Tab-separated table of C-alpha atoms in Angstrom:
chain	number	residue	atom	x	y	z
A	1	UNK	CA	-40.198	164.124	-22.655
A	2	UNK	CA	-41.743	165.402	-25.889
A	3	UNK	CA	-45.056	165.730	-26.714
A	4	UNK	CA	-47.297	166.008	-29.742
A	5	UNK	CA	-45.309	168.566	-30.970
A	6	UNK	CA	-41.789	167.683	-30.156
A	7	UNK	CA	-41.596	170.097	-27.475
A	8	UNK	CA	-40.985	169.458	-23.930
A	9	UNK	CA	-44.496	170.317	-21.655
A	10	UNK	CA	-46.110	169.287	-18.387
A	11	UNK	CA	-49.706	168.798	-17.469
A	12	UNK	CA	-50.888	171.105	-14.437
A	13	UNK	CA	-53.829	169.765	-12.284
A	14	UNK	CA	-56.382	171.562	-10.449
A	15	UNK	CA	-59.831	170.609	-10.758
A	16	UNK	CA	-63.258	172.701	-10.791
A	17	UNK	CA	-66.481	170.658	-10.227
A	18	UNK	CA	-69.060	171.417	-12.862
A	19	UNK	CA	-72.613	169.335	-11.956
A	20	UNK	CA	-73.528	169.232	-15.610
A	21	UNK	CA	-74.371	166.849	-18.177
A	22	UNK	CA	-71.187	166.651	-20.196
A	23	UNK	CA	-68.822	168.310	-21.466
A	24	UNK	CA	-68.929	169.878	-24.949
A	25	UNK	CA	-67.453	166.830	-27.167
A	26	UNK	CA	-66.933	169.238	-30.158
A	27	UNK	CA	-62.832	168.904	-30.417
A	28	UNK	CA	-60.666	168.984	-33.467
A	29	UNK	CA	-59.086	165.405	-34.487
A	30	UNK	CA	-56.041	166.862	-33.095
A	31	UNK	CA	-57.659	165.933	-29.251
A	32	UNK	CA	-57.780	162.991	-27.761
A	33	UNK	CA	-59.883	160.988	-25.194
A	34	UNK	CA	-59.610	157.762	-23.143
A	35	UNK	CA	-62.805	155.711	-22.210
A	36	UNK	CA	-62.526	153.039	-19.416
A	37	UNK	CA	-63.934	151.443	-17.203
A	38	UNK	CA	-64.666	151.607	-13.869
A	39	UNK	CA	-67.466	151.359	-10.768
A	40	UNK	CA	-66.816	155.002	-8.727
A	41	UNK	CA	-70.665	154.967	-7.175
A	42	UNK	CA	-70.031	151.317	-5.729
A	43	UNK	CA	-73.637	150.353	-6.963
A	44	UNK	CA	-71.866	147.002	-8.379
A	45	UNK	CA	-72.322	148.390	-11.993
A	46	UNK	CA	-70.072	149.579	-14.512
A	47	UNK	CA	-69.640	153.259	-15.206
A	48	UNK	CA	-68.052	155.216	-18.095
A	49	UNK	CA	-64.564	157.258	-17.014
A	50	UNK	CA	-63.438	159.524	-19.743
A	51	UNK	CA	-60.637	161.324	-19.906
A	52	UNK	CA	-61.115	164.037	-22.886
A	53	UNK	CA	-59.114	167.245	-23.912
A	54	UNK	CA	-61.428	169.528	-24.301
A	55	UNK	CA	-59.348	172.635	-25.596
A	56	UNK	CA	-55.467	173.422	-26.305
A	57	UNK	CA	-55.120	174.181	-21.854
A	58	UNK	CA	-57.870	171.998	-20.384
A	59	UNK	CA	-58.592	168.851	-19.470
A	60	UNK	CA	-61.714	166.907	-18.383
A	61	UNK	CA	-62.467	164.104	-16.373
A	62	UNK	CA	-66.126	162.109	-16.770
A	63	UNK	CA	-68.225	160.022	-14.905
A	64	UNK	CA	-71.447	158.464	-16.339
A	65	UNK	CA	-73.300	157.011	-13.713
A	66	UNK	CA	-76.680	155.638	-13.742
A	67	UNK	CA	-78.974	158.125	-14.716
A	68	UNK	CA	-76.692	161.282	-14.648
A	69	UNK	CA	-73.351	162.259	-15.986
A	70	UNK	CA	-70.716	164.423	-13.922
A	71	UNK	CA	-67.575	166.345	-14.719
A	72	UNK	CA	-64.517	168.236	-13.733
A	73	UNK	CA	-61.948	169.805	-15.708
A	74	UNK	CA	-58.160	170.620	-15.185
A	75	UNK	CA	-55.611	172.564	-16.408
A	76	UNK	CA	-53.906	170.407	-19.536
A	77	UNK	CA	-51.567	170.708	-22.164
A	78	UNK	CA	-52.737	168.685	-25.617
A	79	UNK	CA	-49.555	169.559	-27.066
A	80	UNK	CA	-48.591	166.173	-25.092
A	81	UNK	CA	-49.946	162.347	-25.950
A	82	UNK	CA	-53.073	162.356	-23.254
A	83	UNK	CA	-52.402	159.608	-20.279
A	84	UNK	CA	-55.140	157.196	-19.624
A	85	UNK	CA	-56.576	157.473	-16.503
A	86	UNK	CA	-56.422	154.335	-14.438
A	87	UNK	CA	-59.199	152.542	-12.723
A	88	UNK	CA	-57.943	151.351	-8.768
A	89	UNK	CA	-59.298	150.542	-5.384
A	90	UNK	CA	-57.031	151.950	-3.081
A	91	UNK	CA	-59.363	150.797	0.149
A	92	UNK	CA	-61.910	147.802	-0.148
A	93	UNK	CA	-64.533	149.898	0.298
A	94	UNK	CA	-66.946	148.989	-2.451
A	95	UNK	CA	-66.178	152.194	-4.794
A	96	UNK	CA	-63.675	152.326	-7.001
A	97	UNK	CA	-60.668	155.775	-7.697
A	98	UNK	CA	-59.377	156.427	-10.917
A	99	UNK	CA	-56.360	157.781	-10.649
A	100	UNK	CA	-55.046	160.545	-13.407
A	101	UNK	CA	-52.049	162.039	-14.901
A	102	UNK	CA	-51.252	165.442	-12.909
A	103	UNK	CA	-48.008	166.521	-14.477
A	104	UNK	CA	-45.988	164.765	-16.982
A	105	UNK	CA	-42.206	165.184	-16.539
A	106	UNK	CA	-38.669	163.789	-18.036
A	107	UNK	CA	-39.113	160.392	-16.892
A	108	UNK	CA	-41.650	160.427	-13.912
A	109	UNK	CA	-45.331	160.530	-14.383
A	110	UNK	CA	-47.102	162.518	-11.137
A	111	UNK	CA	-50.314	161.566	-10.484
A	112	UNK	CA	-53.774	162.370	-8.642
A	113	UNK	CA	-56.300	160.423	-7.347
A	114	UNK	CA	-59.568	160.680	-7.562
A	115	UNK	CA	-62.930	159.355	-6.670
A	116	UNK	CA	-67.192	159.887	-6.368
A	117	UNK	CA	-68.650	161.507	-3.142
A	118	UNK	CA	-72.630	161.337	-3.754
A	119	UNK	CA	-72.843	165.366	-2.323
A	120	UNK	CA	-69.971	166.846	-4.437
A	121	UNK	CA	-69.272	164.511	-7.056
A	122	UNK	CA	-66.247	164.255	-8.703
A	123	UNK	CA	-63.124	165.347	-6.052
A	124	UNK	CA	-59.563	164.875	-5.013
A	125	UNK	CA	-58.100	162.286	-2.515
A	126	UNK	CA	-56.489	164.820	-0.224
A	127	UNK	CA	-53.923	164.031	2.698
A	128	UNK	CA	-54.855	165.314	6.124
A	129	UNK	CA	-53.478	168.892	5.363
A	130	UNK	CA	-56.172	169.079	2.993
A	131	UNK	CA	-53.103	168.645	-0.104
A	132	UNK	CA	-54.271	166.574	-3.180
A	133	UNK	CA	-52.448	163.283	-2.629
A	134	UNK	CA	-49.403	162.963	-5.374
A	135	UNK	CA	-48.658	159.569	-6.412
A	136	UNK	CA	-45.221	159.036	-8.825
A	137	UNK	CA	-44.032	156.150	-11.343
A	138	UNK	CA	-40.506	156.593	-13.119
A	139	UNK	CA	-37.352	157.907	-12.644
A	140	UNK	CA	-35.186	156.839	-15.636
A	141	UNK	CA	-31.592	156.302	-14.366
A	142	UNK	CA	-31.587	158.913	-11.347
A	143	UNK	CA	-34.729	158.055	-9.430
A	144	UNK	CA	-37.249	154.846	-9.030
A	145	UNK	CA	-40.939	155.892	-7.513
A	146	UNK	CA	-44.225	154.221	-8.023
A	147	UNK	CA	-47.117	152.536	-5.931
A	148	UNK	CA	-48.956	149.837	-4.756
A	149	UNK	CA	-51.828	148.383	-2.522
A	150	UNK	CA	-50.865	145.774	0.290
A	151	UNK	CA	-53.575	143.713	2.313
A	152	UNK	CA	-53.649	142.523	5.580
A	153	UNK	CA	-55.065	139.915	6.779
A	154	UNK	CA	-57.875	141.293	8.031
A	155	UNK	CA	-58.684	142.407	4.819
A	156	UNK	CA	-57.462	146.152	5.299
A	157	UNK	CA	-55.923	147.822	2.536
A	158	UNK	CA	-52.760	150.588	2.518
A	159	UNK	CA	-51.734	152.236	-0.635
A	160	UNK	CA	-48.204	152.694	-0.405
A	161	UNK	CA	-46.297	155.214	-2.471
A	162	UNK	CA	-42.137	154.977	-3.372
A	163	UNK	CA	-40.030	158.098	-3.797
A	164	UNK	CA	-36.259	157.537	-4.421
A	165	UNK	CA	-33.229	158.965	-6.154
A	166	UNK	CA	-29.784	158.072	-6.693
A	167	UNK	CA	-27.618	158.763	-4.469
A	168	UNK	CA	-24.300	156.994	-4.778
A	169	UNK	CA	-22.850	154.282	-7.328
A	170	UNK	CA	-20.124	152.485	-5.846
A	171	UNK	CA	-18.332	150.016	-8.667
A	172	UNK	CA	-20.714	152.098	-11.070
A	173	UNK	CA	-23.702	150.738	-9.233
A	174	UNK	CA	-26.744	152.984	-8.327
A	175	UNK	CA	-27.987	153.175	-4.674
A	176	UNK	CA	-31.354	154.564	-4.058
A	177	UNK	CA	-32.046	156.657	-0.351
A	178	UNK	CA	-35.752	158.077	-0.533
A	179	UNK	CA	-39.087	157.374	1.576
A	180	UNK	CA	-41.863	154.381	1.331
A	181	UNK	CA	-44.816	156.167	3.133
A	182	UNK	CA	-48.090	153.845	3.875
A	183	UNK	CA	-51.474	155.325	3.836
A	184	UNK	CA	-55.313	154.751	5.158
A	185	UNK	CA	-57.384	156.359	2.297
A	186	UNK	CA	-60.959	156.782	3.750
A	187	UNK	CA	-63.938	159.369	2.467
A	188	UNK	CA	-61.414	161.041	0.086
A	189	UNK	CA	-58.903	161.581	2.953
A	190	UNK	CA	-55.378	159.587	2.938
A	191	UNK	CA	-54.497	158.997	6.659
A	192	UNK	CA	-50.834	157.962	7.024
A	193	UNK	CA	-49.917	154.983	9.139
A	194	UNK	CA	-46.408	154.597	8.374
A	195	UNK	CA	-43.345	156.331	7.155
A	196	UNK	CA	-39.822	154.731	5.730
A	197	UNK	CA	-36.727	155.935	5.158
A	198	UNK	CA	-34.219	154.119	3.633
A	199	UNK	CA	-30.716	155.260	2.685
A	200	UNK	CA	-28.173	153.529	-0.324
A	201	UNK	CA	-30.002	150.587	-1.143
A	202	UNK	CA	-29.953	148.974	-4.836
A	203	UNK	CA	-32.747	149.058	-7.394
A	204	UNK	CA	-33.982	145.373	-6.184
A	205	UNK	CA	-33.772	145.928	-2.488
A	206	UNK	CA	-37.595	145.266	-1.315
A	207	UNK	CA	-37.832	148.684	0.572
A	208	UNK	CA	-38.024	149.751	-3.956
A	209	UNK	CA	-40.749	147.066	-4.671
A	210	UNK	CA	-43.836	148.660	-6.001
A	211	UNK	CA	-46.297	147.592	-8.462
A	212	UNK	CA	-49.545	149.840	-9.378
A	213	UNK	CA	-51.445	146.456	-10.837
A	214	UNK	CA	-51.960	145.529	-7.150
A	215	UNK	CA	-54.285	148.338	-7.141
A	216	UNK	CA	-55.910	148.217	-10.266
A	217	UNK	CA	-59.629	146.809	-10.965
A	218	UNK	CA	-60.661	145.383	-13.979
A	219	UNK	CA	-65.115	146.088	-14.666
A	220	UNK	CA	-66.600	144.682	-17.480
């Protein structure tokens, strides 16, 4: 994929908590930033999320709470058009994630989840390994991945995450063989409860189905 300056790049996360009031918003017009909304302190309020280049290699991501303003910044590449981070709930638990851009490829987007712990602020959703949890959407015409959030009826939550490539195309039709892998996200940790594999299936089998609005919030 090409970026701002027709050249192919990727966008590296890994974040370093800085408990200060704001970044430095002193950028050329070449930077860009992406406000939204979003309540990550679950205090029923809405809170500023901004996603800001901050230099040429770095990234930051910032939360404006009530009374105080927190940050983190990332490794980043502004020679690409900067992704806007996406308000979600991933759990019911009263708090909303935001997840962000980690690395942008060809066709898929690979992406990071984050949310607010009160003792040290801004971090990311790990699996039980301790791993940052990677999320994916695209593909173009070799892969399909993505996400969603299913309820139960007892009013649980799973985020689910879809990786697939092609793997055959009989009468010049793809088939798809990857993993759908369910998760518990609780206290920044994604516990998984169930794992899929599925093997030559077509693009509208339902083992493929994702769709990341089930997950999103909208705050006003």
């Amino acid at each position: 994929m090409l970026g701002k300056a027709g050249k192919l790049v990727a966008v590296g996360f890994a974040g370093t908590l800085l408990i200060t009031p704001g970044i430095a918003a002193a950028q050329g017009d070449e930077f860009e930033e992406h406000t939204v909304k979003a309540d990550v302190d679950g205090d029923g309020r809405a809170d500023g999320v901004t996603l800001r280049e901050v230099s040429e290699d770095t990234h930051a991501l910032i939360f404006g709470l009530a009374g105080e303003q927190i940050d983190t910044t990332y490794p980043g590449n502004a020679s690409f058009p900067l992704q806007k981070p996406r308000p979600t709930d991933v759990n019911l638990d009263g708090s909303h994630e935001v997840i962000v851009t980690e690395y942008v490829g060809a066709n898929t987007l690979t992406f990071n989840v984050r949310d607010y712990d009160p003792a040290s602020g801004i971090r990311s959703v790990s699996t039980e390994d301790g791993a940052p949890l990677k999320l994916f959407e695209g593909g173009g015409v070799s892969g399909n991945s993505g996400y969603s959030c299913l309820d139960d009826h007892t009013g649980t939550r799973e985020l689910v995450s879809v990786t697939a490539h092609v793997t055959s195309t009989p009468d010049d039709t793809p088939l798809f063989s990857g993993e759908r892998v369910s998760y518990l996200v609780d206290n920044g940790v994604a516990t998984e409860t169930h794992r899929a594999e599925f093997n030559d299936v077509p693009r509208e089998d339902p083992v493929m189905e994702t769709n990341p609005e089930s997950c999103g919030v909208s705050v006003s």
